[in-house]
Tab-separated table of C-alpha atoms and ligand atoms in Angstrom:
chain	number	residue	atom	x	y	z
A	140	UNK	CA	-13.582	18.749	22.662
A	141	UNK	CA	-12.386	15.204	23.426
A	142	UNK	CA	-8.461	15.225	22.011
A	143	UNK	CA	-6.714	11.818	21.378
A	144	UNK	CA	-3.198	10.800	20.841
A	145	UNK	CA	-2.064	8.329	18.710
A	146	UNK	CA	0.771	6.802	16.378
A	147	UNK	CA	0.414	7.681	12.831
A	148	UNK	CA	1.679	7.429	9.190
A	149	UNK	CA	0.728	9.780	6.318
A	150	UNK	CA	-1.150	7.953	3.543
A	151	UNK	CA	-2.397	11.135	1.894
A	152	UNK	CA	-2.115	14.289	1.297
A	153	UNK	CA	-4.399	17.775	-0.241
A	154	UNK	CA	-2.569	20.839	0.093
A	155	UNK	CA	-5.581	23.175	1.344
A	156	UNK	CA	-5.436	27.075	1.070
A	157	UNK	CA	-1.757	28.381	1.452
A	158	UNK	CA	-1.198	27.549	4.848
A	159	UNK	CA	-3.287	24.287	5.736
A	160	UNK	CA	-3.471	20.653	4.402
A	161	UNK	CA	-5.967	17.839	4.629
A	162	UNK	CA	-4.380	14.521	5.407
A	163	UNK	CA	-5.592	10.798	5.485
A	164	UNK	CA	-3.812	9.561	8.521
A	165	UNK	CA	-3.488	5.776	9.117
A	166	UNK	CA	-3.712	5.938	13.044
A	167	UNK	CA	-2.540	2.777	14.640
A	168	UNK	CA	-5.272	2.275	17.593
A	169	UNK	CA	-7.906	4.508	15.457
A	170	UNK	CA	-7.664	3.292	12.288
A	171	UNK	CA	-7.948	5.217	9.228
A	172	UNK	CA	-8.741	9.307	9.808
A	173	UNK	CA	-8.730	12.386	7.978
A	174	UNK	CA	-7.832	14.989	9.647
A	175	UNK	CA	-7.230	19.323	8.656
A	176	UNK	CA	-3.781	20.786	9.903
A	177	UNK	CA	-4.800	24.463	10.066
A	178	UNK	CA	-1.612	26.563	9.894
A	179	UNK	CA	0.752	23.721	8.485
A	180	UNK	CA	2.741	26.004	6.057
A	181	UNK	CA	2.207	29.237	8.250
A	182	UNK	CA	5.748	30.450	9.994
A	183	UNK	CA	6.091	32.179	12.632
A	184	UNK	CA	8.594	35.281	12.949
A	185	UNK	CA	10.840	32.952	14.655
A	186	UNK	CA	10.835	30.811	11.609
A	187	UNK	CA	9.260	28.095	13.577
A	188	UNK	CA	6.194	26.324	11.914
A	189	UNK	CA	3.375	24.354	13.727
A	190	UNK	CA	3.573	20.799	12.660
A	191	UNK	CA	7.447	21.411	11.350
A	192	UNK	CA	6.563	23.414	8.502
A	193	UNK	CA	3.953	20.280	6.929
A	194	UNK	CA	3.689	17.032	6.591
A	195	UNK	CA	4.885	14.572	4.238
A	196	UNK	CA	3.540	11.271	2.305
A	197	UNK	CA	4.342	8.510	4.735
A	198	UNK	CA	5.779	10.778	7.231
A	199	UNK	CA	5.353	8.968	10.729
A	200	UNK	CA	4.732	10.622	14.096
A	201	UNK	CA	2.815	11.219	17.361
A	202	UNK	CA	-0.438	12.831	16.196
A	203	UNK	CA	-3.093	14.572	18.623
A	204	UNK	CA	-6.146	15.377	16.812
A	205	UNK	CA	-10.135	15.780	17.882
A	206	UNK	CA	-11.273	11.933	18.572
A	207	UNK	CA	-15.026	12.968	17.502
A	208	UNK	CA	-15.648	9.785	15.171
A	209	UNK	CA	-19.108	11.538	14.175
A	210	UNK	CA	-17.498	14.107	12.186
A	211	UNK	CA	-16.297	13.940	8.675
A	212	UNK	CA	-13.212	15.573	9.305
A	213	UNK	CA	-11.223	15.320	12.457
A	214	UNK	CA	-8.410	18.566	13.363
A	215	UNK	CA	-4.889	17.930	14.095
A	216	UNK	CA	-3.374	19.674	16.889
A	217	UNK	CA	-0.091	18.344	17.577
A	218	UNK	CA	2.545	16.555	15.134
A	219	UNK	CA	5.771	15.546	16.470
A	220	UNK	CA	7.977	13.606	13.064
A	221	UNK	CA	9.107	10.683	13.888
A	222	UNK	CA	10.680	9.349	10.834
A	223	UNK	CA	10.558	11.068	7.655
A	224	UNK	CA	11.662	7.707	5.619
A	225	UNK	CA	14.663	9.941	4.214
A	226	UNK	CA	15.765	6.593	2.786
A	227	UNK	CA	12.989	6.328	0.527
A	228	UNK	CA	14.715	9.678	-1.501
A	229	UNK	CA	17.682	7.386	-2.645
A	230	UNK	CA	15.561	5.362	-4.957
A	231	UNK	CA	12.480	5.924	-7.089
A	232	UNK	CA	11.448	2.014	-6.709
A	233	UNK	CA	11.756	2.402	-3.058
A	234	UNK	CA	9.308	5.559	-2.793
A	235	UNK	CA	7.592	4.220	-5.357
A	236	UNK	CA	6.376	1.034	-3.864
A	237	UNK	CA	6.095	3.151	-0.203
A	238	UNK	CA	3.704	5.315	-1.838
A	239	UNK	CA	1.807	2.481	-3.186
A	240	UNK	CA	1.940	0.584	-0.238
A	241	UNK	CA	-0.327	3.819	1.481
A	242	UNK	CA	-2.546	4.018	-1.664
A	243	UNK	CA	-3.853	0.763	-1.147
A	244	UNK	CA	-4.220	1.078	2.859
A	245	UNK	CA	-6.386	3.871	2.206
A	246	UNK	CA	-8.340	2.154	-0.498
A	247	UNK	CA	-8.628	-1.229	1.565
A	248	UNK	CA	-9.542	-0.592	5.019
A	249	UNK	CA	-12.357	1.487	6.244
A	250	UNK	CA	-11.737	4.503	8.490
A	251	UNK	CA	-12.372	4.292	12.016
A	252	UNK	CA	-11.596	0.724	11.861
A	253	UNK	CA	-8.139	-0.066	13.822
A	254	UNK	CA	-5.915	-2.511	12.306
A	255	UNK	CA	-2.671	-2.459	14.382
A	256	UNK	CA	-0.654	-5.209	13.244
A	257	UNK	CA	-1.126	-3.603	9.650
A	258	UNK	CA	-0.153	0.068	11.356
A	259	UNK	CA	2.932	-2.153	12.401
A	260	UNK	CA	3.742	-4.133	9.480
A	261	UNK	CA	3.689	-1.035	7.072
A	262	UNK	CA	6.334	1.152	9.764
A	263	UNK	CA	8.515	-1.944	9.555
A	264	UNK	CA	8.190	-2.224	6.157
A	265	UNK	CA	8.448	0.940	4.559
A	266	UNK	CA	12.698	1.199	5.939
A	267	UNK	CA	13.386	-2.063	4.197
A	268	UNK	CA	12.020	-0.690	0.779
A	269	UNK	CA	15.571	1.436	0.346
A	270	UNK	CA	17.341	-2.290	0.603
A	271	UNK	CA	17.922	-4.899	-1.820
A	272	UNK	CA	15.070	-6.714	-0.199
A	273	UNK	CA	12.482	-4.245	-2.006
A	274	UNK	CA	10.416	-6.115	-4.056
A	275	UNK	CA	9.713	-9.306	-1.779
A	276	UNK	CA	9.091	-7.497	1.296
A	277	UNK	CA	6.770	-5.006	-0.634
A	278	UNK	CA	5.326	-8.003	-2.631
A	279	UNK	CA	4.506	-9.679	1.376
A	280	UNK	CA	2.763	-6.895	2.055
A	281	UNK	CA	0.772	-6.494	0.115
A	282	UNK	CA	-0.615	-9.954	0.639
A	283	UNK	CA	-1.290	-9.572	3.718
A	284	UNK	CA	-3.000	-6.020	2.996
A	285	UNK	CA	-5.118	-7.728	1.041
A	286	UNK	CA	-6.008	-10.806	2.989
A	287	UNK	CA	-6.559	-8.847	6.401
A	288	UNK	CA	-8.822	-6.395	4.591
A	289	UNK	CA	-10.417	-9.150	2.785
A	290	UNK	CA	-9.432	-9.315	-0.509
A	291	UNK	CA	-6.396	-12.006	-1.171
A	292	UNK	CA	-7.329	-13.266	-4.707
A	293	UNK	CA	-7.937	-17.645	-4.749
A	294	UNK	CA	-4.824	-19.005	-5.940
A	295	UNK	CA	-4.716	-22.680	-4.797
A	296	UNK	CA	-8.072	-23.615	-6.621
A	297	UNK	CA	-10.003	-22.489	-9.803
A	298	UNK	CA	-12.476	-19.846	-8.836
A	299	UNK	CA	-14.885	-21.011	-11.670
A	300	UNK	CA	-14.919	-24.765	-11.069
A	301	UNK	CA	-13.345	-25.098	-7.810
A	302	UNK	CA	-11.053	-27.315	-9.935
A	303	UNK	CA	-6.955	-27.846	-9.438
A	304	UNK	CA	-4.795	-25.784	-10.836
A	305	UNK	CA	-2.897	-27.900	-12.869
A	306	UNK	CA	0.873	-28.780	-12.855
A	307	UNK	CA	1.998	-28.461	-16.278
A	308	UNK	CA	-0.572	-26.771	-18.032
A	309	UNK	CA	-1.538	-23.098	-18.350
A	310	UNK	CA	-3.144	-21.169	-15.304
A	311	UNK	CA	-5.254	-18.282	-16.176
A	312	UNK	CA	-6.006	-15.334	-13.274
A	313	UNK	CA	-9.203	-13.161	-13.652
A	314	UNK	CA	-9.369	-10.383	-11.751
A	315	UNK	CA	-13.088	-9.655	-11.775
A	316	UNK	CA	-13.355	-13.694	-10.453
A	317	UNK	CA	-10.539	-12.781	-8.090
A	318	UNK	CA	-8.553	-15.756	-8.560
A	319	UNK	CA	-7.220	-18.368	-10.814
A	320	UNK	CA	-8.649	-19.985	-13.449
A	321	UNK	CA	-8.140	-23.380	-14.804
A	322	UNK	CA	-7.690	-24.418	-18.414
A	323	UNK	CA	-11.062	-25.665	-18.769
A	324	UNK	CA	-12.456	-22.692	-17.969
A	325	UNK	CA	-10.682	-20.159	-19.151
A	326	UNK	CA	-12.465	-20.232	-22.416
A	327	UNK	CA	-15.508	-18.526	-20.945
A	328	UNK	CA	-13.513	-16.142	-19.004
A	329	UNK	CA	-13.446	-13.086	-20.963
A	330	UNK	CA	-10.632	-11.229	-18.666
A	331	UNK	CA	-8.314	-14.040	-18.003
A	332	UNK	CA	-4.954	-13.117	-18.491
A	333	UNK	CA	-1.999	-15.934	-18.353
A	334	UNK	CA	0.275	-16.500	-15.507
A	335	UNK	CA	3.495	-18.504	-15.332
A	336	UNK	CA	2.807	-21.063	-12.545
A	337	UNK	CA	5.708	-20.637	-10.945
A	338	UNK	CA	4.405	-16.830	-9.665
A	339	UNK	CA	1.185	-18.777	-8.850
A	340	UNK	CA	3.273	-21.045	-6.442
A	341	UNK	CA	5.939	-18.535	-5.412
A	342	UNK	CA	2.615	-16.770	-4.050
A	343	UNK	CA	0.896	-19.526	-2.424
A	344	UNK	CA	4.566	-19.729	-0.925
A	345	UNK	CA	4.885	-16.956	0.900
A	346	UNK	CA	1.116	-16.515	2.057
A	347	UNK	CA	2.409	-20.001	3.857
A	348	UNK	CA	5.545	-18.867	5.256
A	349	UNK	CA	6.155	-19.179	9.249
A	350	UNK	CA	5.586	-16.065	11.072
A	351	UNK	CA	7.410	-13.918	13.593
A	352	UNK	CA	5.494	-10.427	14.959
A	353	UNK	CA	3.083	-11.357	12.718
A	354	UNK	CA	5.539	-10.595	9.521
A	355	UNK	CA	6.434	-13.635	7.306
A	356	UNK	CA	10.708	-15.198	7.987
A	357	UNK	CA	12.868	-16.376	5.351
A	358	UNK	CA	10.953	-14.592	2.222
A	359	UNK	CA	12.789	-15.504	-0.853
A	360	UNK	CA	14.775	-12.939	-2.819
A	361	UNK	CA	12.821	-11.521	-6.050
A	362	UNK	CA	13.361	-9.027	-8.296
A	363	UNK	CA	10.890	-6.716	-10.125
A	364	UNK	CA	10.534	-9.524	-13.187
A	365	UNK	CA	8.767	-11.500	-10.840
A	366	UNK	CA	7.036	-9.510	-8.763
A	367	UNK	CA	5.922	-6.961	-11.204
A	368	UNK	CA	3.342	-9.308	-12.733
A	369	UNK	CA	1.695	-10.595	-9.829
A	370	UNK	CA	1.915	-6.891	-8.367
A	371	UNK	CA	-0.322	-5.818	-12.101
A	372	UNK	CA	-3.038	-9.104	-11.242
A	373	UNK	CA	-3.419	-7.874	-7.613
A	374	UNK	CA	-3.498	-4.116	-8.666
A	375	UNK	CA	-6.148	-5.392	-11.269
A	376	UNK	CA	-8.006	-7.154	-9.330
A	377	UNK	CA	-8.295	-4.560	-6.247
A	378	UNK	CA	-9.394	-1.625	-9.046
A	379	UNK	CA	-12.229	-4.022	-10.683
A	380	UNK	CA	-13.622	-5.271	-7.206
A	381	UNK	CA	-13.544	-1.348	-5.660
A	382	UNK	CA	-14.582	0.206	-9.057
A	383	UNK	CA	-12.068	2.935	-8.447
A	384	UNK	CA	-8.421	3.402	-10.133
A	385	UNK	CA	-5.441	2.761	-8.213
A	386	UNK	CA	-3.167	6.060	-9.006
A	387	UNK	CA	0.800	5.005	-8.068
A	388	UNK	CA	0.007	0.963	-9.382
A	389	UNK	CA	0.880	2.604	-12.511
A	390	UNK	CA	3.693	4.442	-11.740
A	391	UNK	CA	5.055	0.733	-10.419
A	392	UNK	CA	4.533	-1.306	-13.151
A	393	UNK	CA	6.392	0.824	-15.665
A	394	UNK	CA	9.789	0.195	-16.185
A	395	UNK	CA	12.646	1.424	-14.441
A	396	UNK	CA	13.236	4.148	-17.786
A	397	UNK	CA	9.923	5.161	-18.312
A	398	UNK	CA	9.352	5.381	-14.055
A	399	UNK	CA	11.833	7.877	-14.215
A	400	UNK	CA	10.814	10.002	-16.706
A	401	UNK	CA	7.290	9.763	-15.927
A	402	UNK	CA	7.564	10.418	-12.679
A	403	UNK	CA	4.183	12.104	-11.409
A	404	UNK	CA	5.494	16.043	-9.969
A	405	UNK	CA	2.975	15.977	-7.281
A	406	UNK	CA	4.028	13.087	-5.679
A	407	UNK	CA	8.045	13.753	-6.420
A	408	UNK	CA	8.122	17.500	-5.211
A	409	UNK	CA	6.810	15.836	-1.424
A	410	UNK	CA	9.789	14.058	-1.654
B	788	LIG	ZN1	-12.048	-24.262	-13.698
């Protein structure tokens, strides 16, 4: 059996019987895999573990696995941790938005499809969620998640009329549409909801923003007030145009009381 070796991040995770899990596994030359670690949990009488005892949400090492693309379910054979993203523990928002940030990789791309610079973008930007710089570099992310997969939302134009958005008026965002909406049209829009225009041009700003490694310089500083409501249009927008629910979008959007409290236990005990 053909092995291959590759860089990977944890996107998901099924704990399977007692001593094995079943992991989607964002590879960065082999795209999206899933992959069974058979023995993950098992010990040895040394106390040593294969894989080190499991692996974690957004845990990030060198994976060896079978590289038959044919087959539904690939096997892991080697794990070596790379980084663990202890930072993300300090702060719900932070793991939070990391977990999210995986959620929608594995809703967005297809497996078997490589997508390095997005393998890259995500390791650099999963550290920078435990800084004050949270919520912009999340929120530039997830743009260009969505654009590379194919799925950045029309903000400059109106996605019924092709109209401009206007300066001073209202500006209306439809998720099923996938864009914005003029006030001409909005009347015939049944799921437009309003948007404050200047999170319609703070977007269009950073999609425009000059580039270094392929990762956006000089984002602004935001804070959850702004990027929450954008984050709810995109999260939205992805659900209606993939037909599926996104699970942590909700978990996001909450506020910071209610996020604690209803924090989901499956995804806090891997933490
Ligand atoms: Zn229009």
């Amino acid at each position: 059996m053909a092995l291959a070796s590759d860089q990977c991040i944890c996107l998901r995770k099924v704990e399977y019987s007692e001593t094995s899990q079943i992991l989607t596994l964002f590879a960065r030359q082999h795209g999206m895999l899933r992959a069974i670690a058979k023995g993950a949990h098992r010990r040895t009488k040394a106390g040593a573990s294969k894989f080190d005892g499991g692996i974690d949400l957004l845990d990030s090492g060198q994976a060896v696995f079978t590289a038959d693309t044919s087959r539904d379910l690939a096997t892991l054979t080697e794990w070596k941790l790379q980084d663990g993203h202890l930072e993300l523990r300090r702060d719900l928002r932070g793991l939070y938005l990391g977990q999210y940030a995986g959620e929608l990789v594995s809703m967005l791309i297809e497996e078997h499809d490589p997508h390095p610079d997005l393998f890259d973008r995500l390791e650099h930007t999963l550290p920078e969620l435990s800084t004050p710089r949270v919520e912009e570099t999340f929120l530039a992310y997830e743009l260009d998640l969505l654009r590379e997969a194919g799925y950045l939302p029309e903000w400059s134009a109106c996605v019924s009329c092709g109209g401009a958005i206007g300066e001073r008026e209202a500006v209306y965002f439809s998720p099923a549409r996938g864009g914005a909406i003029c006030r001409n049209c909005e009347g015939v829009i049944h799921d437009r909801i309003e948007i404050d225009l200047r999170l319609l041009r703070l977007v269009q700003g950073i999609l425009r923003l000059p580039r270094t490694d392929g990762a956006p310089q000089r984002l602004p500083r935001l804070t959850r007030h702004q990027t929450n409501p954008i984050n709810r249009l995109l999260a939205e927008h992805v659900e209606h145009t993939l037909g599926r629910r996104l699970r942590m979008a909700w978990y996001i959007l909450a506020d910071r009381a209610s996020a604690g409290s209803a924090a989901n236990p499956a995804y806090a005990r891997s933490f």
